[in-house]
Amino acid sequence: MYKETDFKKIEINTDPPLTEPERQYYYIALCRELVRREAERLGRPLTCCVTTFGCQMNARDSEKLTGILKEAGFAEAGEEQADFVIYNTCTVRENANLKVYGHLGLLKHRKKNNPSMRIALCGCMMQEPEVVEKLKKSYRFVDLIFGTHNIYKFAELLAETLGSKGQLIDVWEGTGQIVEDLPVERKYPFKSGVNIMFGCNNFCSYCIVPYVRGRERSRRPEDILKEIETLAAEGVCEVMLLGQNVNSYGKTLENPISFAELLRRVERIDGIARIRFMTSHPKDLSEELIQVMRESKKICRHLHLPLQSGSTRILQAMNRKYTKEQYLELVARIRREIPDISLTTDIIVGFPGETEKDFLETLDVVRRVRYDNAYTFIYSRRTGTPAASMENQVPEEEVKSRFDRLLALVQKNAKAQTARFADTVQEVLIEEVNKHDTAFLTGRTSNNLLVHFPGDASLVGSIRRVRLEASKGFYYMGTLISE
Ligand code: SAH
Ligand code: SF4
Ligand code: F3S
């Protein structure tokens, strides 16, 4: 519907419609007029910059923000030049949160030199009342603040900010609403994230996501499939289905459907050559999903299966709902059915009460699973989560030393796992011209391994066969196989 909308023809001298997404289309048209007038006054085009912190879901949200800004008439620019700067924030760990305050200091300075500049903040951090309080008090130069639940209203909030002065704050506690059919500007022409669900119901005891993203809501399969068909028609060949726990997709829909069934339907879409998904909670990974992955020609040979801890005792305190043995058994089943799969994971070190013995259990799982890669995090205390008020927080030096030991093992494994592809020929989706040497291209195998090889920029976006020659630890140097 949005594709057929001509924003120039929308009448903005009437009241805005009350239904979505029409209401947002109206505000996009209004923004266009405001941007046009301001650009005329300044004698130059207005520019914008969207900066993203955090996960793939935030990255996808940022593409939606960019889509609206571009429809509103902004041209994209670097942060230093931009008239409209928006930070899409993350608060999963404290350092994500601190980074934003650091950047804001710089923006304040820049705004002094460019009075027509507007600064906006949105995303997960804004759902924390203490953050908004702090911004209200000490960061008055921020023009617009909104949260994760009303991001679909961005055009409306943008119009209000452009048409007025002062700090506008609109943060909601929750929503059941999913608004479809808003503009989006993809970062890559050939691959795209696709939200299949929003929010999270799992309440892992360390995690702030359920509080800042709200309850789990699945998009209707029809809407997802329609979006992917459109993407395929536009030349997208790889989709990444996104959700905090994709394995529980569809359970709360009026007509429930399993994640595995959704994958079967996505598989049937012509033009889509690769399907990825993120993230898979081990407790909900079904036998049906393993079978669908096994039989699929399109689902990539990569599974991200967050472990968090290898100690059953800690897993229980984390509210993860699986034991060390269940996790290992699941991995064994997956490996048996899909031997060529790559496994990656997330691990937290230093959860309250973690002893040396618990930590050794984590190392034991890492040793046994031999992950292709693992993202390791130092436990970060998040206000409002159950773990934050647990008494037995682990001393910092102890955590640091465990973290280093874990990282060393993870890297050793990753190197060995990467080496298993030496001298094989793999299908590679070519993603970009190499940043360091433009004679080289960079692509990704189905197993999510990066490969650099000599080639021409015209190949970007296509899937080609590449021989993986020299393993460099975490990536390969290779050569293109001529067709
Ligand atoms: N929904 C995904 C994870 C999203 S957050 C899942 O369940 O796997 C990404 C990762 O951040 C988590 O897997 C976890 O390892 C890490 N993380 C979340 N909260 C954290 C905290 N308080 N401290 C440290 N790491 C954390
Ligand atoms: Fe956080 Fe757990 Fe939900 Fe993942 S599943 S987002 S770790 S609460
Ligand atoms: Fe961060 Fe929010 Fe994602 S807290 S990890 S951006 S869901």
Coordinates of C-alpha atoms and ligand atoms in Angstrom, one line a residue:
M1 CA 0.0 0.0 0.0
Y2 CA 2.8 2.4 0.9
K3 CA 4.5 1.8 -2.4
E4 CA 1.4 3.1 -4.2
T5 CA 1.1 6.1 -2.0
D6 CA 2.0 9.5 -3.6
F7 CA 2.8 11.7 -0.7
K8 CA 2.6 14.8 -2.9
K9 CA -1.1 14.1 -3.4
I10 CA -2.0 13.8 0.3
E11 CA -4.2 16.7 1.5
I12 CA -2.5 18.2 4.6
N13 CA -4.9 21.1 5.2
T14 CA -7.5 18.7 6.7
D15 CA -7.5 16.8 10.0
P16 CA -5.2 13.7 10.0
P17 CA -6.9 10.3 9.5
L18 CA -7.4 8.2 12.7
T19 CA -6.5 4.9 11.2
E20 CA -3.0 3.5 10.7
P21 CA -0.9 3.5 8.6
E22 CA -2.9 6.3 6.8
R23 CA -2.3 8.6 9.7
Q24 CA 1.4 8.3 9.4
Y25 CA 1.3 8.8 5.6
Y26 CA -0.5 12.1 6.3
Y27 CA 2.3 13.1 8.7
I28 CA 5.0 12.1 6.2
A29 CA 3.3 14.5 3.7
L30 CA 3.2 17.2 6.4
C31 CA 6.9 16.6 7.2
R32 CA 7.7 17.0 3.5
E33 CA 6.2 20.5 3.5
L34 CA 8.0 21.5 6.7
V35 CA 11.3 20.1 5.4
R36 CA 10.8 21.9 2.0
R37 CA 10.2 25.2 3.7
E38 CA 13.2 24.9 6.0
A39 CA 15.5 23.9 3.1
E40 CA 14.2 26.9 1.2
R41 CA 15.0 29.2 4.1
L42 CA 18.5 27.8 4.4
G43 CA 19.1 27.6 0.7
R44 CA 20.3 24.0 0.9
P45 CA 18.9 20.5 1.4
L46 CA 18.3 19.2 4.9
T47 CA 20.3 16.1 6.0
C48 CA 19.7 13.4 8.5
C49 CA 21.7 10.6 10.2
V50 CA 20.4 7.5 12.0
T51 CA 22.9 5.9 14.5
T52 CA 22.1 2.4 15.8
F53 CA 23.2 0.8 19.0
G54 CA 22.3 -2.8 19.9
C55 CA 20.9 -5.8 18.1
Q56 CA 19.6 -6.7 14.7
M57 CA 16.1 -5.7 15.8
N58 CA 17.3 -2.2 16.4
A59 CA 19.1 -2.2 13.1
R60 CA 15.8 -3.1 11.4
D61 CA 14.0 -0.4 13.3
S62 CA 16.6 2.1 12.1
E63 CA 15.9 1.2 8.5
K64 CA 12.3 2.1 9.2
L65 CA 13.3 5.4 10.7
T66 CA 15.6 6.1 7.7
G67 CA 12.7 5.2 5.4
I68 CA 10.5 7.8 6.9
L69 CA 13.2 10.5 7.1
K70 CA 13.9 10.0 3.4
E71 CA 10.3 10.2 2.4
A72 CA 10.1 13.3 4.5
G73 CA 12.7 14.9 2.2
F74 CA 15.9 14.5 4.2
A75 CA 19.1 13.4 2.5
E76 CA 21.4 11.0 4.3
A77 CA 24.7 12.4 5.6
G78 CA 27.4 11.7 8.2
E79 CA 26.6 12.6 11.8
E80 CA 29.0 15.6 11.7
Q81 CA 27.0 17.3 9.0
A82 CA 23.4 16.1 9.7
D83 CA 20.6 18.5 10.6
F84 CA 18.5 15.8 12.1
V85 CA 20.4 13.2 14.3
I86 CA 18.6 10.3 15.8
Y87 CA 20.1 7.7 18.1
N88 CA 18.3 4.3 18.3
T89 CA 19.6 3.2 21.7
C90 CA 20.2 -0.2 23.4
T91 CA 20.3 -0.8 27.2
V92 CA 21.0 -4.6 27.4
R93 CA 24.3 -3.9 29.2
E94 CA 25.4 -0.8 31.0
N95 CA 28.2 0.0 28.5
A96 CA 25.7 0.2 25.7
N97 CA 23.9 2.8 27.8
L98 CA 27.0 4.8 28.7
K99 CA 28.0 5.1 25.1
V100 CA 24.9 7.1 24.3
Y101 CA 25.6 9.7 27.1
G102 CA 29.2 9.9 25.7
H103 CA 28.0 10.7 22.2
L104 CA 25.4 13.2 23.5
G105 CA 28.2 15.5 24.8
L106 CA 29.5 15.8 21.3
L107 CA 26.1 16.5 19.8
K108 CA 25.4 19.3 22.3
H109 CA 28.5 21.1 21.0
R110 CA 27.5 20.6 17.4
K111 CA 24.1 21.9 18.0
K112 CA 25.6 25.2 19.2
N113 CA 27.1 25.7 15.7
N114 CA 24.0 24.7 13.8
P115 CA 20.9 26.2 15.3
S116 CA 18.5 24.4 12.9
M117 CA 19.8 21.0 14.2
R118 CA 17.4 18.6 15.9
I119 CA 18.4 15.7 18.1
A120 CA 16.2 12.7 18.8
L121 CA 16.6 9.6 20.9
C122 CA 14.6 6.5 20.7
G123 CA 14.8 2.7 21.4
C124 CA 15.2 0.5 24.4
M125 CA 17.0 3.0 26.7
M126 CA 14.1 5.4 26.5
Q127 CA 11.8 2.8 28.1
E128 CA 13.7 3.3 31.4
P129 CA 12.1 6.0 33.5
E130 CA 15.4 6.9 35.2
V131 CA 16.9 7.6 31.7
V132 CA 14.1 9.9 30.7
E133 CA 14.3 11.7 34.0
K134 CA 18.0 12.3 33.5
L135 CA 17.5 13.6 30.0
K136 CA 14.7 15.9 31.1
K137 CA 17.0 17.4 33.8
S138 CA 20.4 17.5 32.3
Y139 CA 20.0 17.1 28.5
R140 CA 17.5 19.8 27.6
F141 CA 19.0 20.2 24.1
V142 CA 17.5 16.8 23.1
D143 CA 14.4 17.7 21.0
L144 CA 12.6 14.4 20.8
I145 CA 12.4 11.3 23.0
F146 CA 10.3 8.3 22.2
G147 CA 10.3 4.6 23.0
T148 CA 10.1 1.2 21.4
H149 CA 6.2 0.9 21.5
N150 CA 5.4 4.0 19.5
I151 CA 8.2 3.9 16.9
Y152 CA 5.5 3.4 14.2
K153 CA 4.4 7.0 15.1
F154 CA 7.8 8.4 14.2
A155 CA 6.4 10.5 11.3
E156 CA 3.8 12.1 13.6
L157 CA 6.4 12.9 16.3
L158 CA 8.8 14.2 13.6
A159 CA 6.2 16.6 12.3
E160 CA 5.5 17.9 15.8
T161 CA 9.3 18.4 16.5
L162 CA 10.0 20.1 13.2
G163 CA 7.0 22.4 13.7
S164 CA 7.9 23.5 17.3
K165 CA 10.6 24.2 19.8
G166 CA 11.3 22.5 23.2
Q167 CA 11.6 18.9 24.3
L168 CA 8.9 16.5 23.2
I169 CA 8.7 13.3 25.2
D170 CA 6.4 10.4 24.2
V171 CA 7.2 7.1 25.8
W172 CA 4.5 4.3 26.2
E173 CA 4.5 1.5 28.7
G174 CA 3.3 -1.0 26.2
T175 CA 1.2 -1.7 23.1
G176 CA -0.5 -4.6 21.5
Q177 CA -0.5 -2.8 18.2
I178 CA 1.6 -3.8 15.1
V179 CA 1.4 -1.3 12.3
E180 CA 2.2 -2.7 8.9
D181 CA 3.2 -1.0 5.7
L182 CA 5.4 1.9 6.7
P183 CA 8.3 3.0 4.5
V184 CA 11.7 1.4 5.0
E185 CA 15.1 2.1 3.6
R186 CA 17.2 -1.0 3.5
K187 CA 20.9 -0.8 4.2
Y188 CA 21.7 -3.6 1.7
P189 CA 19.7 -4.1 -1.6
F190 CA 20.2 -7.9 -1.6
K191 CA 19.6 -8.9 2.0
S192 CA 17.1 -7.8 4.7
G193 CA 16.0 -8.4 8.2
V194 CA 12.3 -9.2 8.6
N195 CA 10.6 -8.9 12.0
I196 CA 8.5 -11.9 12.7
M197 CA 7.7 -11.0 16.3
F198 CA 8.3 -8.2 18.8
G199 CA 8.9 -8.3 22.6
C200 CA 9.8 -11.2 24.9
N201 CA 8.0 -13.2 27.5
N202 CA 10.9 -15.2 28.9
F203 CA 12.1 -12.9 31.7
C204 CA 15.6 -14.4 32.0
S205 CA 16.5 -13.0 35.4
Y206 CA 19.5 -10.9 34.2
C207 CA 17.8 -9.4 31.1
I208 CA 16.1 -6.0 30.6
V209 CA 14.7 -6.8 27.2
P210 CA 11.2 -7.9 28.3
Y211 CA 10.8 -4.7 30.3
V212 CA 11.9 -2.4 27.5
R213 CA 10.4 -4.3 24.5
G214 CA 7.2 -5.4 26.2
R215 CA 5.2 -8.7 25.8
E216 CA 5.7 -11.1 22.9
R217 CA 3.6 -10.3 19.8
S218 CA 3.9 -12.3 16.6
R219 CA 3.2 -10.7 13.2
R220 CA 0.6 -12.6 11.1
P221 CA 2.2 -15.1 8.7
E222 CA 0.3 -13.4 5.8
D223 CA 1.9 -10.1 6.5
I224 CA 5.4 -11.6 6.9
L225 CA 5.1 -13.6 3.7
K226 CA 3.8 -10.6 1.7
E227 CA 6.7 -8.6 3.0
I228 CA 9.2 -11.2 1.9
E229 CA 7.6 -11.6 -1.5
T230 CA 7.9 -7.9 -2.0
L231 CA 11.5 -8.0 -0.9
A232 CA 12.2 -10.9 -3.3
A233 CA 10.6 -8.9 -6.1
E234 CA 13.0 -6.0 -5.3
G235 CA 16.0 -8.3 -5.6
V236 CA 16.6 -9.4 -2.0
C237 CA 18.0 -13.0 -2.0
E238 CA 18.7 -13.4 1.7
V239 CA 16.3 -12.8 4.6
M240 CA 17.0 -12.9 8.3
L241 CA 13.9 -13.6 10.4
L242 CA 14.1 -11.6 13.6
G243 CA 12.7 -12.2 17.1
Q244 CA 14.0 -12.5 20.6
N245 CA 12.9 -16.1 20.6
V246 CA 11.8 -17.2 17.2
N247 CA 11.1 -20.7 18.4
S248 CA 8.0 -19.5 20.2
Y249 CA 6.7 -17.6 17.0
G250 CA 3.0 -17.9 16.3
K251 CA 1.9 -19.4 19.5
T252 CA -0.3 -16.5 20.6
L253 CA -1.8 -15.7 17.1
E254 CA -5.5 -16.1 16.6
N255 CA -4.7 -19.0 14.2
P256 CA -1.6 -20.4 15.8
I257 CA 1.3 -21.6 13.6
S258 CA 4.7 -22.9 14.4
F259 CA 8.0 -21.3 13.5
A260 CA 8.9 -24.4 11.5
E261 CA 5.7 -24.1 9.5
L262 CA 6.5 -20.4 8.8
L263 CA 9.9 -21.4 7.6
R264 CA 8.3 -24.0 5.2
R265 CA 6.2 -21.2 3.7
V266 CA 9.1 -18.8 3.4
E267 CA 11.1 -21.5 1.6
R268 CA 8.4 -21.6 -1.1
I269 CA 9.0 -17.9 -2.1
D270 CA 10.8 -17.7 -5.4
G271 CA 13.9 -15.5 -5.5
I272 CA 14.7 -16.1 -1.9
A273 CA 17.9 -18.2 -1.9
R274 CA 18.9 -18.0 1.8
I275 CA 17.0 -17.9 5.0
R276 CA 18.6 -17.1 8.4
F277 CA 17.0 -16.5 11.8
M278 CA 17.8 -15.0 15.2
T279 CA 17.5 -15.9 18.1
S280 CA 16.6 -19.4 19.0
H281 CA 16.0 -20.1 22.7
P282 CA 17.1 -23.7 23.4
K283 CA 14.1 -24.4 25.6
D284 CA 11.7 -24.0 22.6
L285 CA 13.7 -25.5 19.8
S286 CA 11.4 -28.2 18.4
E287 CA 12.0 -31.5 16.6
E288 CA 9.9 -30.1 13.8
L289 CA 12.4 -27.2 13.4
I290 CA 15.3 -29.6 13.2
Q291 CA 13.6 -31.6 10.4
V292 CA 12.6 -28.5 8.5
M293 CA 16.2 -27.2 8.7
R294 CA 17.5 -30.6 7.6
E295 CA 15.3 -30.8 4.6
S296 CA 15.6 -27.2 3.5
K297 CA 17.6 -26.1 0.5
K298 CA 17.5 -22.5 1.7
I299 CA 17.9 -22.3 5.4
C300 CA 21.5 -21.5 6.2
R301 CA 23.8 -24.0 7.9
H302 CA 24.1 -21.8 10.9
L303 CA 22.3 -21.8 14.3
H304 CA 22.8 -19.3 17.0
L305 CA 21.9 -21.1 20.2
P306 CA 22.6 -19.0 23.3
L307 CA 23.9 -21.1 26.2
Q308 CA 24.4 -18.2 28.8
S309 CA 25.9 -20.6 31.3
G310 CA 27.0 -24.3 31.5
S311 CA 26.0 -24.7 35.1
T312 CA 22.5 -26.1 35.7
R313 CA 22.4 -24.3 39.0
I314 CA 23.1 -20.9 37.4
L315 CA 20.8 -21.7 34.5
Q316 CA 18.1 -22.2 37.0
A317 CA 18.9 -18.9 38.7
M318 CA 18.9 -17.3 35.3
N319 CA 15.4 -18.7 34.6
R320 CA 16.6 -20.3 31.3
K321 CA 14.5 -23.4 31.8
Y322 CA 17.0 -26.0 30.5
T323 CA 19.8 -27.9 32.2
K324 CA 23.4 -28.4 31.0
E325 CA 22.5 -32.0 30.0
Q326 CA 19.4 -30.9 28.1
Y327 CA 21.4 -28.3 26.2
L328 CA 24.1 -30.8 25.3
E329 CA 21.6 -33.4 24.3
L330 CA 19.9 -30.8 22.0
V331 CA 23.2 -30.0 20.4
A332 CA 23.9 -33.7 19.8
R333 CA 20.5 -34.1 18.1
I334 CA 21.1 -31.1 15.9
R335 CA 24.6 -32.3 14.9
R336 CA 23.3 -35.8 14.2
E337 CA 20.6 -34.5 11.9
I338 CA 22.5 -31.6 10.3
P339 CA 26.2 -32.6 10.4
D340 CA 27.4 -29.6 8.4
I341 CA 25.8 -27.0 10.7
S342 CA 27.8 -24.2 12.4
L343 CA 26.9 -23.4 16.0
T344 CA 27.4 -20.0 17.7
T345 CA 26.3 -18.9 21.1
D346 CA 26.1 -16.2 23.8
I347 CA 27.7 -16.7 27.2
I348 CA 27.5 -14.5 30.3
V349 CA 30.3 -14.6 32.8
G350 CA 29.9 -13.5 36.5
F351 CA 26.2 -13.9 37.0
P352 CA 25.4 -13.5 40.7
G353 CA 26.5 -16.5 42.7
E354 CA 28.6 -18.0 39.9
T355 CA 31.4 -20.0 41.6
E356 CA 34.6 -21.3 40.1
K357 CA 32.9 -24.7 39.9
D358 CA 29.9 -23.2 37.9
F359 CA 32.4 -21.5 35.6
L360 CA 34.2 -24.8 34.9
E361 CA 30.9 -26.2 33.8
T362 CA 30.6 -23.4 31.3
L363 CA 34.1 -24.2 30.0
D364 CA 33.2 -27.8 29.8
V365 CA 30.2 -27.1 27.6
V366 CA 32.3 -24.8 25.4
R367 CA 34.9 -27.6 25.1
R368 CA 32.3 -30.2 24.2
V369 CA 30.2 -28.2 21.7
R370 CA 33.2 -26.6 19.9
Y371 CA 31.3 -23.5 18.8
D372 CA 32.2 -21.9 15.6
N373 CA 32.0 -18.6 17.5
A374 CA 30.8 -17.3 20.8
Y375 CA 29.8 -13.9 22.0
T376 CA 31.0 -13.6 25.6
F377 CA 29.7 -10.9 28.0
I378 CA 30.5 -9.8 31.4
Y379 CA 27.4 -9.8 33.5
S380 CA 25.9 -6.4 33.8
R381 CA 23.5 -5.4 36.5
R382 CA 20.3 -4.0 35.0
T383 CA 18.0 -2.1 37.3
G384 CA 14.6 -3.7 37.7
T385 CA 15.7 -7.2 36.8
P386 CA 15.5 -10.0 39.5
A387 CA 19.3 -10.6 39.2
A388 CA 20.1 -7.0 40.1
S389 CA 18.9 -7.5 43.6
M390 CA 20.6 -10.8 44.1
E391 CA 23.1 -10.4 46.9
N392 CA 26.0 -12.5 45.9
Q393 CA 27.4 -10.4 43.1
V394 CA 30.8 -11.8 41.9
P395 CA 33.9 -9.6 42.5
E396 CA 35.1 -7.7 39.4
E397 CA 38.7 -9.2 39.3
E398 CA 37.3 -12.7 39.6
V399 CA 34.9 -12.1 36.7
K400 CA 37.6 -10.5 34.6
S401 CA 39.9 -13.5 35.0
R402 CA 37.1 -15.9 34.1
F403 CA 36.2 -13.8 31.1
D404 CA 39.8 -14.0 29.8
R405 CA 40.0 -17.8 30.3
L406 CA 36.7 -18.3 28.5
L407 CA 37.7 -16.0 25.6
A408 CA 41.0 -17.9 25.1
L409 CA 39.1 -21.2 24.8
V410 CA 36.4 -19.8 22.6
Q411 CA 39.0 -18.4 20.2
K412 CA 41.0 -21.6 20.1
N413 CA 37.8 -23.5 19.2
A414 CA 36.7 -21.0 16.7
K415 CA 40.1 -21.3 14.9
A416 CA 39.9 -25.1 14.8
Q417 CA 36.2 -25.0 13.6
T418 CA 37.0 -22.5 10.9
A419 CA 39.9 -24.6 9.7
R420 CA 37.5 -27.5 8.8
F421 CA 36.4 -25.6 5.7
A422 CA 39.9 -25.4 4.2
D423 CA 40.1 -26.3 0.5
T424 CA 36.3 -26.7 0.2
V425 CA 34.2 -24.9 -2.4
Q426 CA 31.3 -22.9 -0.8
E427 CA 28.5 -20.8 -2.1
V428 CA 29.1 -17.2 -1.0
L429 CA 26.8 -14.3 -1.0
I430 CA 29.0 -11.4 -2.0
E431 CA 28.2 -8.5 0.4
E432 CA 30.7 -5.7 -0.3
V433 CA 33.9 -4.5 -1.8
N434 CA 36.6 -5.0 0.8
K435 CA 37.1 -1.9 2.8
H436 CA 40.9 -2.2 3.0
D437 CA 41.7 -3.4 -0.5
T438 CA 39.2 -2.6 -3.3
A439 CA 40.5 -5.3 -5.5
F440 CA 38.9 -7.8 -3.1
L441 CA 35.3 -8.7 -2.4
T442 CA 33.9 -9.9 0.9
G443 CA 31.2 -12.5 1.2
R444 CA 29.6 -14.9 3.6
T445 CA 29.1 -18.7 3.3
S446 CA 25.9 -20.4 4.4
N447 CA 27.8 -21.3 7.6
N448 CA 28.2 -17.5 8.2
L449 CA 31.9 -17.6 7.6
L450 CA 33.5 -14.5 6.1
V451 CA 35.6 -14.9 2.9
H452 CA 37.7 -12.3 1.1
F453 CA 38.8 -12.9 -2.5
P454 CA 39.8 -11.0 -5.6
G455 CA 36.8 -9.9 -7.7
D456 CA 34.9 -7.1 -9.4
A457 CA 32.5 -4.8 -7.7
S458 CA 29.7 -5.8 -10.2
L459 CA 29.4 -9.1 -8.4
V460 CA 28.2 -7.6 -5.1
G461 CA 24.8 -9.0 -4.3
S462 CA 25.2 -12.3 -6.2
I463 CA 25.8 -15.8 -4.9
R464 CA 29.0 -17.3 -6.4
R465 CA 31.1 -20.4 -5.8
V466 CA 34.4 -19.6 -4.0
R467 CA 37.2 -21.9 -3.0
L468 CA 38.3 -21.4 0.6
E469 CA 42.0 -21.5 0.6
A470 CA 43.9 -20.0 3.5
S471 CA 42.2 -19.9 6.9
K472 CA 43.1 -16.8 8.9
G473 CA 41.6 -17.9 12.2
F474 CA 38.1 -16.4 11.9
Y475 CA 37.9 -15.8 8.2
Y476 CA 39.2 -17.1 4.9
M477 CA 41.1 -15.9 1.8
G478 CA 39.7 -17.6 -1.3
T479 CA 39.4 -17.5 -5.1
L480 CA 36.3 -17.2 -7.2
I481 CA 35.5 -20.3 -9.3
S482 CA 34.8 -19.1 -12.8
E483 CA 31.4 -20.4 -14.0
Ligands
SAH1 N1 16.8 -13.1 23.0 C1 18.2 -13.5 22.9 C2 19.2 -12.5 23.5 C3 19.0 -11.1 23.4 S1 20.2 -10.1 24.3 C4 18.3 -14.8 23.6 O1 17.6 -15.2 24.5 O2 19.3 -15.5 23.4 C5 21.8 -10.7 23.6 C6 22.7 -11.3 24.6 O3 23.1 -10.3 25.6 C7 22.1 -12.4 25.5 O4 22.1 -13.6 24.8 C8 23.0 -12.4 26.7 O5 24.1 -13.3 26.5 C9 23.5 -11.0 26.7 N2 22.9 -10.3 27.9 C10 21.6 -10.0 28.1 N3 21.5 -9.4 29.3 C11 22.7 -9.2 29.8 C12 23.3 -8.7 31.0 N4 22.5 -8.2 32.0 N5 24.6 -8.8 31.2 C13 25.4 -9.3 30.3 N6 25.0 -9.8 29.2 C14 23.6 -9.8 28.9
SF4_2 FE1 16.4 -11.6 27.3 FE2 15.9 -14.1 27.8 FE3 14.2 -12.7 26.3 FE4 16.5 -13.3 25.3 S1 14.9 -14.7 25.9 S2 15.5 -11.3 25.3 S3 17.9 -13.2 27.1 S4 14.7 -12.4 28.5
F3S3 FE1 19.6 -3.8 23.0 FE2 17.0 -3.5 22.8 FE3 18.2 -5.1 21.2 S1 18.2 -3.5 24.7 S2 19.9 -5.8 22.4 S3 18.6 -3.0 21.3 S4 16.2 -5.4 22.1

